[in-house]
Amino acid sequence: MAGFAILLAFNLLGLVAEHVLHMPIPGNVIGLILFTAALFLRIVKLEWVERSAELLTRHMMLFFVPYIVGTIAFLPVLRENGLAIVVSLVGSTLIVMLAAGSVAARVGRKASPAPESEQGKASAGL
């Protein structure tokens, strides 16, 4: 139970920090950053929160139920715009993949040594 209290305290601390400091970062993210810092600085020991964190991780799917229900509530809108959504998702994914592949190919060509056949020609001319 102490582990849950520690996790909730850091979450609350992050929410308060967001509200008081008017930070553009969500409070739960600030709380996570503070919690991680506390773990690294050994202010909080991993043993104190490990069991609670494992329980939360094991049942993580329950935290996504509201989002799934929300998606089902918007099912008529999704049906109406489904083709546009699918085309934009697939299209944008393909564009990103092509751009990343192109950049990787160009960087790979510049970084790789000359092929052996060209090296043999260069040494034969010496």
mmCIF file of C-alpha atoms in Angstrom:
data_model
loop_
_atom_site.group_PDB
_atom_site.id
_atom_site.type_symbol
_atom_site.label_atom_id
_atom_site.label_comp_id
_atom_site.label_asym_id
_atom_site.label_seq_id
_atom_site.Cartn_x
_atom_site.Cartn_y
_atom_site.Cartn_z
ATOM 1 C CA MET A 1 0.000 0.000 0.000
ATOM 2 C CA ALA A 2 2.924 2.342 0.642
ATOM 3 C CA GLY A 3 4.051 1.873 -2.959
ATOM 4 C CA PHE A 4 0.709 3.146 -4.278
ATOM 5 C CA ALA A 5 0.910 6.105 -1.916
ATOM 6 C CA ILE A 6 4.372 7.004 -3.204
ATOM 7 C CA LEU A 7 3.283 6.723 -6.850
ATOM 8 C CA LEU A 8 0.161 8.792 -6.222
ATOM 9 C CA ALA A 9 2.153 11.382 -4.262
ATOM 10 C CA PHE A 10 4.493 11.912 -7.210
ATOM 11 C CA ASN A 11 1.526 12.147 -9.565
ATOM 12 C CA LEU A 12 -0.086 14.742 -7.294
ATOM 13 C CA LEU A 13 3.210 16.601 -6.971
ATOM 14 C CA GLY A 14 3.443 16.798 -10.758
ATOM 15 C CA LEU A 15 -0.138 18.052 -11.073
ATOM 16 C CA VAL A 16 0.483 20.723 -8.426
ATOM 17 C CA ALA A 17 3.741 21.764 -10.122
ATOM 18 C CA GLU A 18 1.927 22.096 -13.454
ATOM 19 C CA HIS A 19 -0.826 24.208 -11.902
ATOM 20 C CA VAL A 20 1.427 26.437 -9.787
ATOM 21 C CA LEU A 21 4.221 26.934 -12.333
ATOM 22 C CA HIS A 22 1.899 27.075 -15.377
ATOM 23 C CA MET A 23 4.097 24.609 -17.240
ATOM 24 C CA PRO A 24 3.112 23.462 -20.739
ATOM 25 C CA ILE A 25 3.895 19.848 -19.780
ATOM 26 C CA PRO A 26 1.112 17.601 -18.406
ATOM 27 C CA GLY A 27 1.252 17.138 -14.645
ATOM 28 C CA ASN A 28 1.472 13.371 -14.790
ATOM 29 C CA VAL A 29 4.562 13.647 -17.016
ATOM 30 C CA ILE A 30 6.150 16.069 -14.562
ATOM 31 C CA GLY A 31 5.344 13.609 -11.773
ATOM 32 C CA LEU A 32 6.987 10.790 -13.736
ATOM 33 C CA ILE A 33 10.104 12.899 -14.294
ATOM 34 C CA LEU A 34 10.264 13.741 -10.575
ATOM 35 C CA PHE A 35 9.719 10.080 -9.657
ATOM 36 C CA THR A 36 12.488 8.957 -12.008
ATOM 37 C CA ALA A 37 14.819 11.579 -10.547
ATOM 38 C CA ALA A 38 13.953 10.405 -7.031
ATOM 39 C CA LEU A 39 14.777 6.827 -8.016
ATOM 40 C CA PHE A 40 18.136 7.830 -9.512
ATOM 41 C CA LEU A 41 18.998 9.995 -6.521
ATOM 42 C CA ARG A 42 18.022 7.096 -4.234
ATOM 43 C CA ILE A 43 15.434 9.201 -2.411
ATOM 44 C CA VAL A 44 12.907 6.470 -3.226
ATOM 45 C CA LYS A 45 14.023 2.844 -3.202
ATOM 46 C CA LEU A 46 12.795 0.588 -5.983
ATOM 47 C CA GLU A 47 11.733 -2.047 -3.458
ATOM 48 C CA TRP A 48 9.191 0.389 -2.004
ATOM 49 C CA VAL A 49 7.221 0.751 -5.248
ATOM 50 C CA GLU A 50 8.107 -2.392 -7.203
ATOM 51 C CA ARG A 51 5.099 -4.524 -6.219
ATOM 52 C CA SER A 52 2.631 -1.704 -6.822
ATOM 53 C CA ALA A 53 4.208 -0.866 -10.181
ATOM 54 C CA GLU A 54 4.104 -4.529 -11.239
ATOM 55 C CA LEU A 55 0.418 -4.728 -10.332
ATOM 56 C CA LEU A 56 -0.366 -1.593 -12.329
ATOM 57 C CA THR A 57 1.652 -2.839 -15.306
ATOM 58 C CA ARG A 58 -0.043 -6.235 -15.215
ATOM 59 C CA HIS A 59 -3.486 -4.627 -15.389
ATOM 60 C CA MET A 60 -2.553 -1.811 -17.755
ATOM 61 C CA MET A 61 -5.188 -2.818 -20.289
ATOM 62 C CA LEU A 62 -7.891 -1.683 -17.856
ATOM 63 C CA PHE A 63 -6.595 1.875 -18.161
ATOM 64 C CA PHE A 64 -7.334 1.856 -21.898
ATOM 65 C CA VAL A 65 -11.002 0.855 -21.519
ATOM 66 C CA PRO A 66 -12.256 4.486 -21.400
ATOM 67 C CA TYR A 67 -10.448 5.233 -24.675
ATOM 68 C CA ILE A 68 -11.894 2.142 -26.328
ATOM 69 C CA VAL A 69 -15.399 3.054 -25.148
ATOM 70 C CA GLY A 70 -14.867 6.609 -26.392
ATOM 71 C CA THR A 71 -13.851 5.260 -29.787
ATOM 72 C CA ILE A 72 -16.980 3.123 -29.921
ATOM 73 C CA ALA A 73 -19.075 6.189 -29.054
ATOM 74 C CA PHE A 74 -17.671 7.899 -32.159
ATOM 75 C CA LEU A 75 -18.206 4.853 -34.393
ATOM 76 C CA PRO A 76 -20.709 6.653 -36.682
ATOM 77 C CA VAL A 77 -18.176 9.436 -37.292
ATOM 78 C CA LEU A 78 -15.444 6.876 -37.927
ATOM 79 C CA ARG A 79 -17.663 4.997 -40.395
ATOM 80 C CA GLU A 80 -18.498 8.214 -42.209
ATOM 81 C CA ASN A 81 -14.854 9.277 -42.526
ATOM 82 C CA GLY A 82 -13.232 5.837 -42.455
ATOM 83 C CA LEU A 83 -11.853 5.904 -45.981
ATOM 84 C CA ALA A 84 -10.278 9.333 -45.498
ATOM 85 C CA ILE A 85 -8.747 8.231 -42.193
ATOM 86 C CA VAL A 86 -7.308 5.014 -43.663
ATOM 87 C CA VAL A 87 -5.956 6.768 -46.760
ATOM 88 C CA SER A 88 -4.308 9.497 -44.695
ATOM 89 C CA LEU A 89 -2.791 6.989 -42.246
ATOM 90 C CA VAL A 90 -1.449 4.707 -44.966
ATOM 91 C CA GLY A 91 -0.324 7.617 -47.151
ATOM 92 C CA SER A 92 1.504 9.451 -44.385
ATOM 93 C CA THR A 93 3.150 6.222 -43.240
ATOM 94 C CA LEU A 94 4.387 5.500 -46.769
ATOM 95 C CA ILE A 95 5.704 9.046 -47.171
ATOM 96 C CA VAL A 96 7.619 8.817 -43.890
ATOM 97 C CA MET A 97 9.018 5.398 -44.811
ATOM 98 C CA LEU A 98 10.141 6.603 -48.251
ATOM 99 C CA ALA A 99 11.747 9.727 -46.808
ATOM 100 C CA ALA A 100 13.546 7.780 -44.083
ATOM 101 C CA GLY A 101 14.719 5.157 -46.589
ATOM 102 C CA SER A 102 15.974 7.831 -48.967
ATOM 103 C CA VAL A 103 17.921 9.607 -46.239
ATOM 104 C CA ALA A 104 19.357 6.317 -44.971
ATOM 105 C CA ALA A 105 20.430 5.328 -48.501
ATOM 106 C CA ARG A 106 22.149 8.674 -49.085
ATOM 107 C CA VAL A 107 23.918 8.582 -45.738
ATOM 108 C CA GLY A 108 24.914 4.966 -46.362
ATOM 109 C CA ARG A 109 26.422 5.810 -49.762
ATOM 110 C CA LYS A 110 28.475 8.659 -48.326
ATOM 111 C CA ALA A 111 29.675 6.630 -45.336
ATOM 112 C CA SER A 112 30.561 3.386 -47.134
ATOM 113 C CA PRO A 113 34.048 2.833 -48.601
ATOM 114 C CA ALA A 114 34.541 2.448 -52.344
ATOM 115 C CA PRO A 115 33.604 -0.988 -53.739
ATOM 116 C CA GLU A 116 36.444 -3.516 -54.208
ATOM 117 C CA SER A 117 36.248 -3.406 -58.011
ATOM 118 C CA GLU A 118 37.025 0.317 -57.987
ATOM 119 C CA GLN A 119 39.808 -0.183 -55.431
ATOM 120 C CA GLY A 120 41.427 -2.778 -57.679
ATOM 121 C CA LYS A 121 41.403 -0.370 -60.639
ATOM 122 C CA ALA A 122 42.939 2.383 -58.547
ATOM 123 C CA SER A 123 45.787 0.175 -57.298
ATOM 124 C CA ALA A 124 46.433 -1.233 -60.811
ATOM 125 C CA GLY A 125 47.059 2.283 -62.123
ATOM 126 C CA LEU A 126 49.856 2.872 -59.571
#
